[in-house]
Each structure stands twice: as structure tokens, then as C-alpha cells.
Short mmCIF file of C-alpha atoms in Angstrom, two decimals:
data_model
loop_
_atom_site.label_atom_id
_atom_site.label_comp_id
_atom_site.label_asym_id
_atom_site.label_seq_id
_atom_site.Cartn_x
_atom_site.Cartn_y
_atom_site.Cartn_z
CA UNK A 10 42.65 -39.32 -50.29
CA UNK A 11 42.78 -36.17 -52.93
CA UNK A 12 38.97 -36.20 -55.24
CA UNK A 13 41.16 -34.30 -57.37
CA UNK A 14 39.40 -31.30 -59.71
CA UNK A 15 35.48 -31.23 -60.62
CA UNK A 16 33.04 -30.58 -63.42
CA UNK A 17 30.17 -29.77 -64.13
CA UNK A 18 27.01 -29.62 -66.29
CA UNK A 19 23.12 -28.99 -66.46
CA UNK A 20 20.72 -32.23 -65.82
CA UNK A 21 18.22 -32.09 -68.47
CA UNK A 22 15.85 -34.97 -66.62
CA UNK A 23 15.93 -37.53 -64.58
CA UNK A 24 16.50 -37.79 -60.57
CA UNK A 25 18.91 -34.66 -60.98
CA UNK A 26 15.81 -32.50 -61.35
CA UNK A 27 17.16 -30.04 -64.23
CA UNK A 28 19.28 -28.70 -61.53
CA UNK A 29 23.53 -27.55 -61.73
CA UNK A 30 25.81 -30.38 -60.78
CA UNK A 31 29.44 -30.18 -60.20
CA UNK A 32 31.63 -33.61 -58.97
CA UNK A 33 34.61 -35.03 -58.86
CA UNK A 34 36.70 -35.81 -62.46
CA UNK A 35 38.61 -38.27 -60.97
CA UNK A 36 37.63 -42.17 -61.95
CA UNK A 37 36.95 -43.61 -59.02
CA UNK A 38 38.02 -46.47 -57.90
CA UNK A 39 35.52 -49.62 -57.23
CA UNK A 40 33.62 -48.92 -54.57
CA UNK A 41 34.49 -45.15 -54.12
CA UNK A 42 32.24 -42.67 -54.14
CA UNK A 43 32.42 -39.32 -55.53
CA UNK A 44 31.89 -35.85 -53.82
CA UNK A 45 29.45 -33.57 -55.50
CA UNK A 46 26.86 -30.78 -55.47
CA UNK A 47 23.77 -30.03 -56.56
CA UNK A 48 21.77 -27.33 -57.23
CA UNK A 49 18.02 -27.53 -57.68
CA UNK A 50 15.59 -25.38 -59.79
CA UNK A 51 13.37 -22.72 -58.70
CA UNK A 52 9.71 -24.69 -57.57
CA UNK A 53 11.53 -27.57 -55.95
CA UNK A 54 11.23 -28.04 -52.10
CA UNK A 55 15.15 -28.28 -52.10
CA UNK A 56 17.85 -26.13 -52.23
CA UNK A 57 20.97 -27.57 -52.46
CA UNK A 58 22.94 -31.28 -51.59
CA UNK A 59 26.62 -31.32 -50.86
CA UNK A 60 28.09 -34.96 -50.33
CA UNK A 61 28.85 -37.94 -51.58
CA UNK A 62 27.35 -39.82 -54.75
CA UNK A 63 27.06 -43.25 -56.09
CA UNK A 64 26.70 -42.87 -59.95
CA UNK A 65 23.72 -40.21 -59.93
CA UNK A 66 22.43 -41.56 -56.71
CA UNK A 67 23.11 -39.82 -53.60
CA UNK A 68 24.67 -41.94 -51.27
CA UNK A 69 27.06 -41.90 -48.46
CA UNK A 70 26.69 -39.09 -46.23
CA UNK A 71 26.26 -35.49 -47.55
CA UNK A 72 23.92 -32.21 -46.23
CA UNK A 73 20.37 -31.24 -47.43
CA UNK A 74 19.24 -27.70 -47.22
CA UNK A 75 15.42 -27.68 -48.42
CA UNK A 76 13.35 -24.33 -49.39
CA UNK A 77 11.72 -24.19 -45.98
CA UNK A 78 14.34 -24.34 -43.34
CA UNK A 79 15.03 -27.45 -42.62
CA UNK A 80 18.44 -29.17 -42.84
CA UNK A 81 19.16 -33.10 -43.06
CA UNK A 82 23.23 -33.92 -42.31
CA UNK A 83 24.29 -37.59 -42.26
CA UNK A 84 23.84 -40.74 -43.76
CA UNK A 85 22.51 -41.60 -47.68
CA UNK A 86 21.54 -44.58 -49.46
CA UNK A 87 20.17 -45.06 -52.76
CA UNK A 88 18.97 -41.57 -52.85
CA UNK A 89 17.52 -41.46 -49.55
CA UNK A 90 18.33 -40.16 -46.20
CA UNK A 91 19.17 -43.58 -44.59
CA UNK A 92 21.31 -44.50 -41.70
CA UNK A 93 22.28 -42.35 -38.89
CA UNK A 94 21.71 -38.30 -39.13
CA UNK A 95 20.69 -35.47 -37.68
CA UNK A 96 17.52 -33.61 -38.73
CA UNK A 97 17.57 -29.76 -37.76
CA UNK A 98 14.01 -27.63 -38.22
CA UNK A 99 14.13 -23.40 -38.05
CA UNK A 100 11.43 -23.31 -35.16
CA UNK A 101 14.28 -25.37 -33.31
CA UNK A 102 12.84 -28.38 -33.44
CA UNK A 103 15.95 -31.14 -33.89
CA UNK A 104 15.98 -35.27 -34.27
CA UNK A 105 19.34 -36.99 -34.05
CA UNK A 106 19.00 -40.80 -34.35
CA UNK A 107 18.49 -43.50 -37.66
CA UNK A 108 16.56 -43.17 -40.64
CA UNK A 109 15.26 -45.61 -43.18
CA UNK A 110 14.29 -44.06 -46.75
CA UNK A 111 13.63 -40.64 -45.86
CA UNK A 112 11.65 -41.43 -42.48
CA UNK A 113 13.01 -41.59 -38.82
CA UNK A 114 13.12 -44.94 -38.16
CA UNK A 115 14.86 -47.20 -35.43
CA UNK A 116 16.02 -45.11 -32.30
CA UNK A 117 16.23 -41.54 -31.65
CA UNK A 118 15.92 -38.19 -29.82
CA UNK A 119 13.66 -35.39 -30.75
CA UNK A 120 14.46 -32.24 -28.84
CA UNK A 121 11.73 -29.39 -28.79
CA UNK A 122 11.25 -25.95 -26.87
CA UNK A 123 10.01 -27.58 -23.57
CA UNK A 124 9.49 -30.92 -24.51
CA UNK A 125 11.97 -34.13 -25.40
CA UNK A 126 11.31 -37.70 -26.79
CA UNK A 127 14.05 -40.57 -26.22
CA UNK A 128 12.96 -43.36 -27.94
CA UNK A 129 11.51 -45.74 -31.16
CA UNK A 130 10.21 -44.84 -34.10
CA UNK A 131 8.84 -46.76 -37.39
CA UNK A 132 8.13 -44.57 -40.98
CA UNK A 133 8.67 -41.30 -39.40
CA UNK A 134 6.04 -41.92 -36.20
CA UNK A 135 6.79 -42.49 -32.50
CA UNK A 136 6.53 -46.31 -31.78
CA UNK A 137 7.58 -48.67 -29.40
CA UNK A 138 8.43 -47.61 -26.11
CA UNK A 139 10.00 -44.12 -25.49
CA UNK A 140 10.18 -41.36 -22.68
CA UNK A 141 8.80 -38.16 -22.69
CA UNK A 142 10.63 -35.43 -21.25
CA UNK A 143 8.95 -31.93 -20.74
CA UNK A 144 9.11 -29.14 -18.53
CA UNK A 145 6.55 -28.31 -16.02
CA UNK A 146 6.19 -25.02 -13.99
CA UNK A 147 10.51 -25.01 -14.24
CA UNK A 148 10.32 -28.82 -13.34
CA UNK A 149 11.29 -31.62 -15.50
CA UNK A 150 8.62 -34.62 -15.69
CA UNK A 151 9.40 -38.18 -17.41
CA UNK A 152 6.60 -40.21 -18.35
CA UNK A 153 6.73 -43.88 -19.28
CA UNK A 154 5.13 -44.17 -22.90
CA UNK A 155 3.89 -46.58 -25.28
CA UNK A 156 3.17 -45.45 -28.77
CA UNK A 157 1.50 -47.42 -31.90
CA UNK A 158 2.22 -45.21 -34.91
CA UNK A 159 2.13 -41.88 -33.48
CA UNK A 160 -0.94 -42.34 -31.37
CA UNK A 161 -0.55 -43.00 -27.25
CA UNK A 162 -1.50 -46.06 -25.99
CA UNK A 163 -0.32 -46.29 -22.55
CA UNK A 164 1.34 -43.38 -20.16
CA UNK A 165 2.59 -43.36 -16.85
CA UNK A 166 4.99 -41.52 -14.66
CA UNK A 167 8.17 -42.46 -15.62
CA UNK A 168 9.57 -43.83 -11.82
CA UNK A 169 8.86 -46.48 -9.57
CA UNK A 170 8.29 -49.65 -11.23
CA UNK A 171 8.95 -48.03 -14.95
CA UNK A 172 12.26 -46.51 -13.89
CA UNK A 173 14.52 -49.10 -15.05
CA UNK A 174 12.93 -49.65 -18.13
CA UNK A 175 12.61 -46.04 -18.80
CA UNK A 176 16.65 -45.29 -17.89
CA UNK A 177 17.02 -48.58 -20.46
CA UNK A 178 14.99 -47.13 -22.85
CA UNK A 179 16.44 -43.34 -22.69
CA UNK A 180 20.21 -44.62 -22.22
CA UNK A 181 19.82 -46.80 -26.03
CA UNK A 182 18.30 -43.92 -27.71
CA UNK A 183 21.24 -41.51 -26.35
CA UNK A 184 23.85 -43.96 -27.96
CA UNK A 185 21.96 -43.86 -31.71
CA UNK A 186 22.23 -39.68 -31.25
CA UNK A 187 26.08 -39.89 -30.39
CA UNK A 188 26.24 -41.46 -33.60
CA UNK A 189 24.41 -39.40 -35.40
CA UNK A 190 26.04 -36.74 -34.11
CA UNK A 191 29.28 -38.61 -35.40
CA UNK A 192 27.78 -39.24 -39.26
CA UNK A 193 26.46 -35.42 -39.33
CA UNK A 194 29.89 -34.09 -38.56
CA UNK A 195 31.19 -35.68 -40.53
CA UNK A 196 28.19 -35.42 -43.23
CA UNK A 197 29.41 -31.08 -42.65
CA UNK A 198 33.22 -31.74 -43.03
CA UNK A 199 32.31 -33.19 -46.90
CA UNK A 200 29.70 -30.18 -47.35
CA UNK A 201 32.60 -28.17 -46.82
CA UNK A 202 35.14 -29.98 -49.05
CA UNK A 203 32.81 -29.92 -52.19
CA UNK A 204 32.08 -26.13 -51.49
CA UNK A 205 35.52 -25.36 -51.59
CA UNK A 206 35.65 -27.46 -54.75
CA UNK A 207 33.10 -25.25 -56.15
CA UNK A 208 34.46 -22.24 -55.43
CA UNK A 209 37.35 -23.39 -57.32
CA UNK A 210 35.41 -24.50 -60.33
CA UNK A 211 33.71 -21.43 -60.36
CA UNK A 212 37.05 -19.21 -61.17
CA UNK A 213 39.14 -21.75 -63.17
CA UNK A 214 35.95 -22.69 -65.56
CA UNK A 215 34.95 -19.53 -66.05
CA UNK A 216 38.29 -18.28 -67.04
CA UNK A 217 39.06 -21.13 -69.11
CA UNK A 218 35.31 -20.32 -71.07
CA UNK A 219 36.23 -16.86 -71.59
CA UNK A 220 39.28 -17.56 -73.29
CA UNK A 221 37.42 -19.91 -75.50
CA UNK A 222 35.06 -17.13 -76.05
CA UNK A 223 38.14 -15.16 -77.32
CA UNK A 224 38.61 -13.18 -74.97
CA UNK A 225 42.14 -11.86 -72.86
CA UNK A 226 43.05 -14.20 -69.75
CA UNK A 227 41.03 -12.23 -67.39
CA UNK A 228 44.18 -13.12 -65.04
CA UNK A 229 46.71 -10.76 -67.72
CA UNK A 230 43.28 -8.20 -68.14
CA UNK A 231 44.18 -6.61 -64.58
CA UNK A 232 47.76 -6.08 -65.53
CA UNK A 233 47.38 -4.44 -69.01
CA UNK A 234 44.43 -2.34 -69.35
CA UNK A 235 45.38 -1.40 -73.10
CA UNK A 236 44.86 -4.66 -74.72
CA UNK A 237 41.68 -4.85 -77.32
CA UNK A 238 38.38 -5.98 -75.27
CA UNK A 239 36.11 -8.74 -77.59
CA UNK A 240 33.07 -6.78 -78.11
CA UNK A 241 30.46 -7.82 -75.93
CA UNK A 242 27.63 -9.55 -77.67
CA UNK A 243 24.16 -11.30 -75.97
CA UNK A 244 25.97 -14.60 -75.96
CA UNK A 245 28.40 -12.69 -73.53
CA UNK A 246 25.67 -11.68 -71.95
CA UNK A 247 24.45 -14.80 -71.86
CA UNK A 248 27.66 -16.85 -70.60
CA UNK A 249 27.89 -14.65 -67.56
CA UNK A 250 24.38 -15.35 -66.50
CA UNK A 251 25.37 -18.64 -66.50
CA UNK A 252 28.59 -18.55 -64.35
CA UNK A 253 26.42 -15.90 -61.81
CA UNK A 254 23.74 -18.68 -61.21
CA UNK A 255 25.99 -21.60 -60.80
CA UNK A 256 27.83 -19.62 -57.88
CA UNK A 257 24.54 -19.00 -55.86
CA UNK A 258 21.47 -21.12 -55.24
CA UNK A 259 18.53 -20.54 -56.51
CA UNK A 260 15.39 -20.00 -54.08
CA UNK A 261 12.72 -21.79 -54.90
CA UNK A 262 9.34 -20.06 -54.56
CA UNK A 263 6.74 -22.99 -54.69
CA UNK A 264 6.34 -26.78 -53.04
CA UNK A 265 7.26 -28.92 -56.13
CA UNK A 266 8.53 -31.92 -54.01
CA UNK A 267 11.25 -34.18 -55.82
CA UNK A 268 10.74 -37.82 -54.79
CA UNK A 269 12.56 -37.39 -51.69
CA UNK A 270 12.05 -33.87 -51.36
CA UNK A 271 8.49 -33.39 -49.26
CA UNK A 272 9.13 -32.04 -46.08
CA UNK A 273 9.64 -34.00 -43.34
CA UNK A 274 6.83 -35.18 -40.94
CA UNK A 275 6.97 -33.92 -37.50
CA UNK A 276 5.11 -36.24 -34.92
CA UNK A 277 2.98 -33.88 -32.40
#
């Protein structure tokens, strides 16, 4: 159904990290969630979140961008990536399988240049039983492995008498990234949504501010250039600074990690 309008305001503390949030007006009914956005101050290792939110907990599924690339679509709980998602890195690195507080977790697929892993993993390492894929001399190779967090413990070609446990193994992990695939789509569709909600925020707010501000309707200003301008003052100044940083988001230029913010650990 319609989330009807949004609103917005500046987080002084708290888990919003002093950053710009706009969400839905609309009381929600029990058990709904709310779409919103927000925006994170300059220093923080993220960017901006789009999605879903359970009072100011972000929960559901929504999209991550973070300061250095990488981008998280799919499934939130309590403020953490949790559930099916997909994980994408700018070197072109990508994991699509579950998560469990902010860590792959469960089953899943990690797809690198020239090398793929189908298989378990517990607090963001490789372990349990998985197959490695990689390409050799324009040949693809599967070995058999055995992982205890992160580290190898046994290895073998991946045929013969490990073929059926490997196809087993490779076949369960390629039904958790279907779904993932399914929760990150879907994860984009509600990025979308509240981005289009912010657009609209952006030009009915900052209308309805100026006009507070005693100013014209901007709308009439275009059509009758002779009407008296208010006089612009710093607080004018001021109040379009304002609607110019809520409309793009700002880049953050250290590694202040929130609490779910640090950047995602990448198994070698």
C-alpha cells in the first residue's frame, strides 16, 4: 500500500549518527514498517541507507552505500544486516547468501576475478564444508574443502569420491543466493521508492519554508518577475545551505565506523 508523504529532521545523537533523516508521516499500522533515508555525516564509514525502519532501528530490507565502495542490499534486523542479501565490493568482489548481525553467516557464494566459493560460513569466515572454484591456465578446477574459521583444514580435488558431496554442497549454497538475489531486488525496488520520496520532499518542503520565511511562492515567482523580492539576509543564506545538503550526500573523508558501519571482512 501508499507510505503516503515524508518528513524530515536532523538526529542530534543516538544510533542516527547526527545524520539527515526523512520517513514516512503516515502512522503505521502494528507491525508495519516505515520507509526512510538516511544520510550520514562527513567521518562516518557510511554514506547513505534507503529502506525500511522499525522505530529508529533499521529493519526490513533496505540498501547500504558505505564511504569506500561497497554496497549491502537485502535483509535488516535490529539494525543489522541480517537475513538474506547481497554484498557487492568495487574491486568486483560479490557475496550473495545469509547474514547474521552484520557477518556472512549460514550459506553462500562469494564470486571473485578467477576464483569462486559455494559454501558455509560462521561470523563472516569460511566454515564448514564448501567448494572452491578457480580458474587454471583457462580451465576450471573444483576442490573439495573443509574450513575451521577461515583457515583450511582439509583439500582435495573436488571428483571421484567427493563429487556427490561437493554437487550437494554447491547445489544448497546456489539456492541461499537465488534468494538473496530475491531480498536484494527487492531491497533496490524500496531504495528507489524512498528516493523518489525524497525528491519530493526536497521541492514541496523547501517551498513551503520559503513561504514561511516570507517570501513569494517560488511556484508564482517564475510567472511575475515584478513582485517585491524579501531581502536576502544570512539566515537566507543559511536556509538554502540547508535544503542544498539534504538533496546530496555528504562524502565522508575519514574511517569513523558507526556500530555497524566497519567495513566488511573479506576472507582470503
Amino acid at each position: 500500500g501508499s507510505h503516503g508523504d515524508v518528513y524530515a529532521f536532523f538526529s542530534e545523537e543516538g544510533a542516527l549518527q547526527h545524520g539527515w533523516v526523512a520517513e514516512s508521516n503516515r502512522l503505521e499500522r502494528p507491525g508495519e514498517l516505515k520507509r526512510s533515508e538516511i544520510r550520514y555525516k562527513p567521518g562516518d564509514s557510511r554514506v547513505v541507507y534507503r529502506g525500511e525502519m522499525k522505530g529508529n532501528k533499521r529493519h526490513g530490507t533496505g540498501v547500504m552505500h558505505f564511504a569506500d565502495g561497497v554496497v549491502y542490499q537485502g535483509q535488516w534486523e535490529e539494525d543489522y544486516p541480517s537475513g538474506f542479501g547481497v554484498e557487492l565490493y568495487p574491486e568486483g568482489f560479490v557475496y550473495k547468501g545469509e547474514f547474521k548481525r552484520d557477518c556472512r553467516h549460514g550459506l553462500g557464494v562469494l564470486q571473485c576475478p578467477g576464483l569462486a566459493y559455494y559454501g558455509a560460513w560462521q561470523r563472516g569466515r569460511r566454515h564448514g564444508k564448501g567448494v572452491e572454484r578457480l580458474v587454471m591456465r583457462g580451465v576450471h578446477v573444483e576442490a573439495f574443502t573443509v574450513f575451521d574459521m577461515g583457515e583450511v583444514k582439509d583439500r582435495d580435488r573436488a571428483d571421484y569420491e567427493n563429487a556427490m558431496e561437493a554437487r550437494e554442497v554447491r547445489d544448497a549454497a546456489n539456492k541461499q543466493e537465488q534468494r538473496a538475489n530475491l531480498f536484494a531486488e527487492t531491497a533496490r525496488l524500496v531504495g528507489v521508492r524512498v528516493n523518489n520520496l525524497m525528491d519530493a520532499l526536497s521541492q514541496a518542503k523547501r517551498r513551503e519554508m520559503l513561504i514561511a520565511e516570507g517570501y513569494e511562492d517560488p511556484e508564482d515567482e517564475e510567472d511575475d518577475d515584478d513582485k517585491p523580492k524579501k531581502k536576502s539576509s544570512k539566515k537566507d543564506a543559511d536556509l538554502e545551505d540547508l535544503f542544498s545538503a539534504s538533496t546530496k550526500a555528504d562524502k565522508p573523508k575519514g574511517k569513523n565506523k558507526g556500530k555497524d558501519g566497519k567495513k566488511k571482512r573479506r576472507d582470503d
